[in-house]
PDB file of C-alpha atoms in Angstrom:
ATOM      1  CA  ALA A1267     -71.600 -74.674-134.262  1.00  0.00           C
ATOM      2  CA  THR A1268     -68.327 -76.432-133.224  1.00  0.00           C
ATOM      3  CA  LYS A1269     -67.502 -74.497-130.731  1.00  0.00           C
ATOM      4  CA  ALA A1270     -71.032 -75.028-128.788  1.00  0.00           C
ATOM      5  CA  THR A1271     -70.653 -78.564-129.847  1.00  0.00           C
ATOM      6  CA  THR A1272     -67.452 -79.016-128.259  1.00  0.00           C
ATOM      7  CA  ALA A1273     -68.501 -76.864-125.044  1.00  0.00           C
ATOM      8  CA  THR A1274     -71.392 -79.360-124.652  1.00  0.00           C
ATOM      9  CA  ILE A1275     -69.564 -82.642-124.730  1.00  0.00           C
ATOM     10  CA  MET A1276     -67.037 -81.030-122.155  1.00  0.00           C
ATOM     11  CA  LYS A1277     -69.393 -80.261-119.818  1.00  0.00           C
ATOM     12  CA  LEU A1278     -71.149 -83.524-120.433  1.00  0.00           C
ATOM     13  CA  SER A1279     -67.972 -85.312-119.469  1.00  0.00           C
ATOM     14  CA  LEU A1280     -67.478 -83.171-116.514  1.00  0.00           C
ATOM     15  CA  LEU A1281     -70.876 -84.200-115.319  1.00  0.00           C
ATOM     16  CA  ILE A1282     -70.187 -88.056-115.987  1.00  0.00           C
ATOM     17  CA  ALA A1283     -67.071 -87.577-114.177  1.00  0.00           C
ATOM     18  CA  LEU A1284     -68.605 -85.846-111.094  1.00  0.00           C
ATOM     19  CA  VAL A1285     -71.419 -88.427-111.145  1.00  0.00           C
ATOM     20  CA  ALA A1286     -68.315 -91.078-111.063  1.00  0.00           C
ATOM     21  CA  LEU A1287     -66.444 -89.603-108.575  1.00  0.00           C
ATOM     22  CA  PHE A1288     -69.365 -89.147-105.820  1.00  0.00           C
ATOM     23  CA  GLY A1289     -71.318 -92.314-106.618  1.00  0.00           C
ATOM     24  CA  ALA A1290     -68.252 -94.822-107.139  1.00  0.00           C
ATOM     25  CA  ASP A1291     -69.950 -96.904-103.990  1.00  0.00           C
ATOM     26  CA  ALA A1292     -73.624 -96.368-105.154  1.00  0.00           C
ATOM     27  CA  PHE A1293     -74.064-100.145-105.570  1.00  0.00           C
ATOM     28  CA  THR A1294     -72.269-101.647-102.717  1.00  0.00           C
ATOM     29  CA  PRO A1295     -74.377-103.622-100.113  1.00  0.00           C
ATOM     30  CA  GLN A1296     -75.205-101.020 -96.983  1.00  0.00           C
ATOM     31  CA  ALA A1297     -73.442-102.935 -94.185  1.00  0.00           C
ATOM     32  CA  GLN A1298     -70.558-102.786 -95.738  1.00  0.00           C
ATOM     33  CA  LYS A1299     -71.022 -99.164 -96.658  1.00  0.00           C
ATOM     34  CA  ALA A1300     -71.590 -98.520 -92.952  1.00  0.00           C
ATOM     35  CA  ASN A1301     -68.501-100.416 -91.797  1.00  0.00           C
ATOM     36  CA  ASN A1302     -66.353 -98.881 -93.832  1.00  0.00           C
ATOM     37  CA  ALA A1303     -66.746 -95.268 -93.315  1.00  0.00           C
ATOM     38  CA  LYS A1304     -63.516 -93.983 -94.856  1.00  0.00           C
ATOM     39  CA  PHE A1305     -63.320 -92.397 -98.298  1.00  0.00           C
ATOM     40  CA  ASP A1306     -61.233 -94.432-100.977  1.00  0.00           C
ATOM     41  CA  LEU A1307     -59.236 -91.879-103.064  1.00  0.00           C
ATOM     42  CA  LYS A1308     -57.872 -94.359-105.594  1.00  0.00           C
ATOM     43  CA  THR A1309     -61.059 -96.057-106.217  1.00  0.00           C
ATOM     44  CA  ALA A1310     -62.942 -92.495-107.077  1.00  0.00           C
ATOM     45  CA  ALA A1311     -60.116 -90.962-108.666  1.00  0.00           C
ATOM     46  CA  ALA A1312     -59.643 -94.067-111.024  1.00  0.00           C
ATOM     47  CA  SER A1313     -63.400 -93.593-111.556  1.00  0.00           C
ATOM     48  CA  ALA A1314     -63.461 -90.396-112.513  1.00  0.00           C
ATOM     49  CA  ILE A1315     -60.362 -90.945-115.062  1.00  0.00           C
ATOM     50  CA  ALA A1316     -62.358 -93.772-116.661  1.00  0.00           C
ATOM     51  CA  ALA A1317     -65.550 -91.225-116.984  1.00  0.00           C
ATOM     52  CA  ILE A1318     -63.465 -88.517-118.106  1.00  0.00           C
ATOM     53  CA  ALA A1319     -61.697 -91.115-120.886  1.00  0.00           C
ATOM     54  CA  ILE A1320     -65.411 -92.509-121.900  1.00  0.00           C
ATOM     55  CA  GLY A1321     -66.977 -89.023-121.940  1.00  0.00           C
ATOM     56  CA  MET A1322     -64.139 -87.495-124.693  1.00  0.00           C
ATOM     57  CA  THR A1323     -64.348 -90.322-127.061  1.00  0.00           C
ATOM     58  CA  ASN A1324     -67.547 -88.958-129.294  1.00  0.00           C
ATOM     59  CA  PRO A1325     -68.877 -91.949-131.726  1.00  0.00           C
ATOM     60  CA  LEU A1326     -70.182 -89.178-133.640  1.00  0.00           C
ATOM     61  CA  PRO A1327     -68.472 -86.465-135.926  1.00  0.00           C
ATOM     62  CA  VAL A1328     -68.938 -83.083-134.305  1.00  0.00           C
ATOM     63  CA  ASP A1329     -70.397 -81.627-137.614  1.00  0.00           C
ATOM     64  CA  ALA A1330     -73.152 -84.319-137.239  1.00  0.00           C
ATOM     65  CA  VAL A1331     -75.855 -81.359-137.918  1.00  0.00           C
ATOM     66  CA  ASP A1332     -74.505 -80.519-141.284  1.00  0.00           C
ATOM     67  CA  PHE A1333     -74.305 -84.120-142.944  1.00  0.00           C
ATOM     68  CA  PRO A1334     -77.423 -84.617-145.242  1.00  0.00           C
ATOM     69  CA  MET A1335     -80.468 -86.708-143.615  1.00  0.00           C
ATOM     70  CA  GLN A1336     -80.842 -89.192-146.309  1.00  0.00           C
ATOM     71  CA  PRO A1337     -77.745 -91.779-146.742  1.00  0.00           C
ATOM     72  CA  PRO A1338     -76.202 -91.980-150.108  1.00  0.00           C
ATOM     73  CA  ALA A1339     -77.424 -94.573-152.530  1.00  0.00           C
ATOM     74  CA  ILE A1340     -74.608 -96.989-151.843  1.00  0.00           C
ATOM     75  CA  TYR A1341     -75.280 -97.605-148.507  1.00  0.00           C
ATOM     76  CA  SER A1342     -78.916 -98.487-149.322  1.00  0.00           C
ATOM     77  CA  SER A1343     -80.376-101.988-148.917  1.00  0.00           C
ATOM     78  CA  THR A1344     -82.147-101.725-152.570  1.00  0.00           C
ATOM     79  CA  ASN A1345     -80.063-100.709-155.048  1.00  0.00           C
ATOM     80  CA  MET A1346     -81.674 -99.386-158.643  1.00  0.00           C
ATOM     81  CA  VAL A1347     -81.206-101.725-161.570  1.00  0.00           C
ATOM     82  CA  ALA A1348     -83.749-100.038-164.392  1.00  0.00           C
ATOM     83  CA  GLU A1349     -84.771 -96.461-164.509  1.00  0.00           C
ATOM     84  CA  LYS A1350     -88.072 -95.889-164.490  1.00  0.00           C
ATOM     85  CA  VAL A1351     -89.646 -93.203-166.610  1.00  0.00           C
ATOM     86  CA  THR A1352     -93.350 -91.802-166.723  1.00  0.00           C
ATOM     87  CA  ARG A1353     -94.638 -91.227-170.443  1.00  0.00           C
ATOM     88  CA  GLN A1354     -97.721 -90.289-171.630  1.00  0.00           C
ATOM     89  CA  GLY A1355     -99.737 -92.461-173.818  1.00  0.00           C
ATOM     90  CA  MET A1356    -103.265 -92.598-175.675  1.00  0.00           C
ATOM     91  CA  TYR A1357    -105.311 -93.719-172.388  1.00  0.00           C
ATOM     92  CA  GLY A1358    -103.101 -92.113-169.438  1.00  0.00           C
ATOM     93  CA  ASP A1359     -99.737 -91.942-168.037  1.00  0.00           C
ATOM     94  CA  TYR A1360     -97.750 -95.339-167.717  1.00  0.00           C
ATOM     95  CA  GLU A1361     -94.012 -95.870-166.696  1.00  0.00           C
ATOM     96  CA  VAL A1362     -91.825 -97.754-168.513  1.00  0.00           C
ATOM     97  CA  ASP A1363     -88.382 -99.354-167.571  1.00  0.00           C
ATOM     98  CA  LEU A1364     -85.474 -98.415-169.316  1.00  0.00           C
ATOM     99  CA  THR A1365     -83.077-101.002-170.542  1.00  0.00           C
ATOM    100  CA  GLN A1366     -80.805-101.930-167.623  1.00  0.00           C
ATOM    101  CA  THR A1367     -77.061-101.540-167.716  1.00  0.00           C
ATOM    102  CA  VAL A1368     -76.093-102.260-164.068  1.00  0.00           C
ATOM    103  CA  ASP A1369     -77.205-106.058-163.438  1.00  0.00           C
ATOM    104  CA  ASP A1370     -76.404-108.621-166.161  1.00  0.00           C
ATOM    105  CA  ALA A1371     -78.058-112.092-165.576  1.00  0.00           C
ATOM    106  CA  GLU A1372     -75.209-113.725-168.080  1.00  0.00           C
ATOM    107  CA  SER A1373     -74.365-116.949-167.073  1.00  0.00           C
ATOM    108  CA  THR A1374     -70.447-117.127-165.984  1.00  0.00           C
ATOM    109  CA  PHE A1375     -70.760-121.034-164.919  1.00  0.00           C
ATOM    110  CA  LYS A1376     -68.757-123.663-166.933  1.00  0.00           C
ATOM    111  CA  SER A1377     -70.518-126.352-168.366  1.00  0.00           C
ATOM    112  CA  ALA A1378     -71.715-129.591-167.235  1.00  0.00           C
ATOM    113  CA  LYS A1379     -69.411-131.485-169.895  1.00  0.00           C
ATOM    114  CA  GLU A1380     -66.426-129.488-168.248  1.00  0.00           C
ATOM    115  CA  THR A1381     -67.581-130.005-164.379  1.00  0.00           C
ATOM    116  CA  LYS A1382     -68.026-133.832-165.259  1.00  0.00           C
ATOM    117  CA  THR A1383     -64.344-133.862-166.308  1.00  0.00           C
ATOM    118  CA  LYS A1384     -62.744-132.163-163.613  1.00  0.00           C
ATOM    119  CA  LYS A1385     -64.969-133.912-160.591  1.00  0.00           C
ATOM    120  CA  GLY A1386     -62.072-136.509-159.904  1.00  0.00           C
ATOM    121  CA  LYS A1387     -59.503-134.073-159.401  1.00  0.00           C
ATOM    122  CA  TYR A1388     -61.567-132.050-156.925  1.00  0.00           C
ATOM    123  CA  THR A1389     -62.717-134.815-155.121  1.00  0.00           C
ATOM    124  CA  ALA A1390     -59.135-136.237-154.809  1.00  0.00           C
ATOM    125  CA  ILE A1391     -58.188-132.862-153.343  1.00  0.00           C
ATOM    126  CA  LEU A1392     -60.819-132.722-150.998  1.00  0.00           C
ATOM    127  CA  ALA A1393     -60.397-136.341-149.729  1.00  0.00           C
ATOM    128  CA  ILE A1394     -56.594-135.440-149.037  1.00  0.00           C
ATOM    129  CA  LEU A1395     -57.753-132.319-146.983  1.00  0.00           C
ATOM    130  CA  ILE A1396     -59.895-134.490-145.267  1.00  0.00           C
ATOM    131  CA  VAL A1397     -57.733-137.608-144.395  1.00  0.00           C
ATOM    132  CA  GLY A1398     -55.042-134.498-143.301  1.00  0.00           C
ATOM    133  CA  SER A1399     -56.936-133.006-140.939  1.00  0.00           C
ATOM    134  CA  PHE A1400     -57.231-136.221-138.774  1.00  0.00           C
ATOM    135  CA  ILE A1401     -53.812-137.505-139.713  1.00  0.00           C
ATOM    136  CA  VAL A1402     -51.660-134.754-139.097  1.00  0.00           C
ATOM    137  CA  PRO A1403     -53.124-133.554-135.606  1.00  0.00           C
ATOM    138  CA  MET A1404     -52.386-137.746-134.414  1.00  0.00           C
ATOM    139  CA  ALA A1405     -49.235-137.563-135.587  1.00  0.00           C
ATOM    140  CA  GLN A1406     -48.071-134.211-133.996  1.00  0.00           C
ATOM    141  CA  TYR A1407     -49.225-135.782-130.833  1.00  0.00           C
ATOM    142  CA  PHE A1408     -47.617-138.956-131.047  1.00  0.00           C
ATOM    143  CA  TRP A1409     -44.648-136.947-132.109  1.00  0.00           C
ATOM    144  CA  TYR A1410     -44.957-134.675-128.935  1.00  0.00           C
ATOM    145  CA  VAL A1411     -45.211-137.842-126.466  1.00  0.00           C
ATOM    146  CA  ARG A1412     -43.216-140.298-128.139  1.00  0.00           C
ATOM    147  CA  ASP A1413     -40.682-139.964-124.799  1.00  0.00           C
ATOM    148  CA  ASP A1414     -43.243-139.703-122.679  1.00  0.00           C
ATOM    149  CA  ASP A1415     -43.022-142.858-119.976  1.00  0.00           C
ATOM    150  CA  SER A1416     -45.762-141.664-118.008  1.00  0.00           C
ATOM    151  CA  SER A1417     -48.473-143.967-118.857  1.00  0.00           C
ATOM    152  CA  ASP A1418     -46.148-146.854-118.205  1.00  0.00           C
ATOM    153  CA  GLN A1419     -45.459-146.011-114.803  1.00  0.00           C
ATOM    154  CA  PHE A1420     -49.012-145.492-114.274  1.00  0.00           C
ATOM    155  CA  PHE A1421     -50.145-148.648-115.190  1.00  0.00           C
ATOM    156  CA  ALA A1422     -47.178-150.616-113.746  1.00  0.00           C
ATOM    157  CA  GLU A1423     -47.268-154.323-112.264  1.00  0.00           C
ATOM    158  CA  ASP A1424     -45.459-153.331-108.734  1.00  0.00           C
ATOM    159  CA  VAL A1425     -47.803-151.073-107.303  1.00  0.00           C
ATOM    160  CA  PRO A1426     -46.678-150.698-103.582  1.00  0.00           C
ATOM    161  CA  GLU A1427     -49.126-151.367-100.878  1.00  0.00           C
ATOM    162  CA  PRO A1428     -50.479-148.371 -99.014  1.00  0.00           C
ATOM    163  CA  PRO A1429     -48.826-147.772 -95.786  1.00  0.00           C
ATOM    164  CA  LYS A1430     -51.395-149.274 -92.579  1.00  0.00           C
ATOM    165  CA  LYS A1431     -52.878-146.476 -90.848  1.00  0.00           C
ATOM    166  CA  LYS A1432     -52.386-146.261 -87.155  1.00  0.00           C
ATOM    167  CA  GLY A1433     -55.729-145.564 -85.185  1.00  0.00           C
ATOM    168  CA  TRP A1434     -59.012-146.516 -84.628  1.00  0.00           C
ATOM    169  CA  PHE A1435     -60.077-146.152 -88.388  1.00  0.00           C
TER     170      PHE A1435
END
């Protein structure tokens, strides 16, 4: 199966290369195509090489036929947390959920008292980070422009008069 698949991929790559080679100017306007009658070998060769490179990359494995049709449970969006067992009773069959071992809903949060006692510390850290995110970039900007006098030159008092134009206007 792998030799046949490889041969099919090679044939498909050759077909794509030929289409790219002979159809390189397919989307150019007709007026330009009529004026430019000579064949551009560089563009055709580059297109063919690109088509062969794209055709040779195979996103699927070669032995895709050998893979099972159903994905494994780890890739599923629904995970089983309890096993259902069918049991027979006096009035008919019924399903029973056995004890679940995967999903544990035990709370791991801190207590309210512990959260209140450490609230001030985390508020201070957050305030320092927020203020620092504004102060540090401004300080960095002023450090970079401390020796720049372009604004003084721009707002200078002695602005020279523009030269008088000679002519009608």
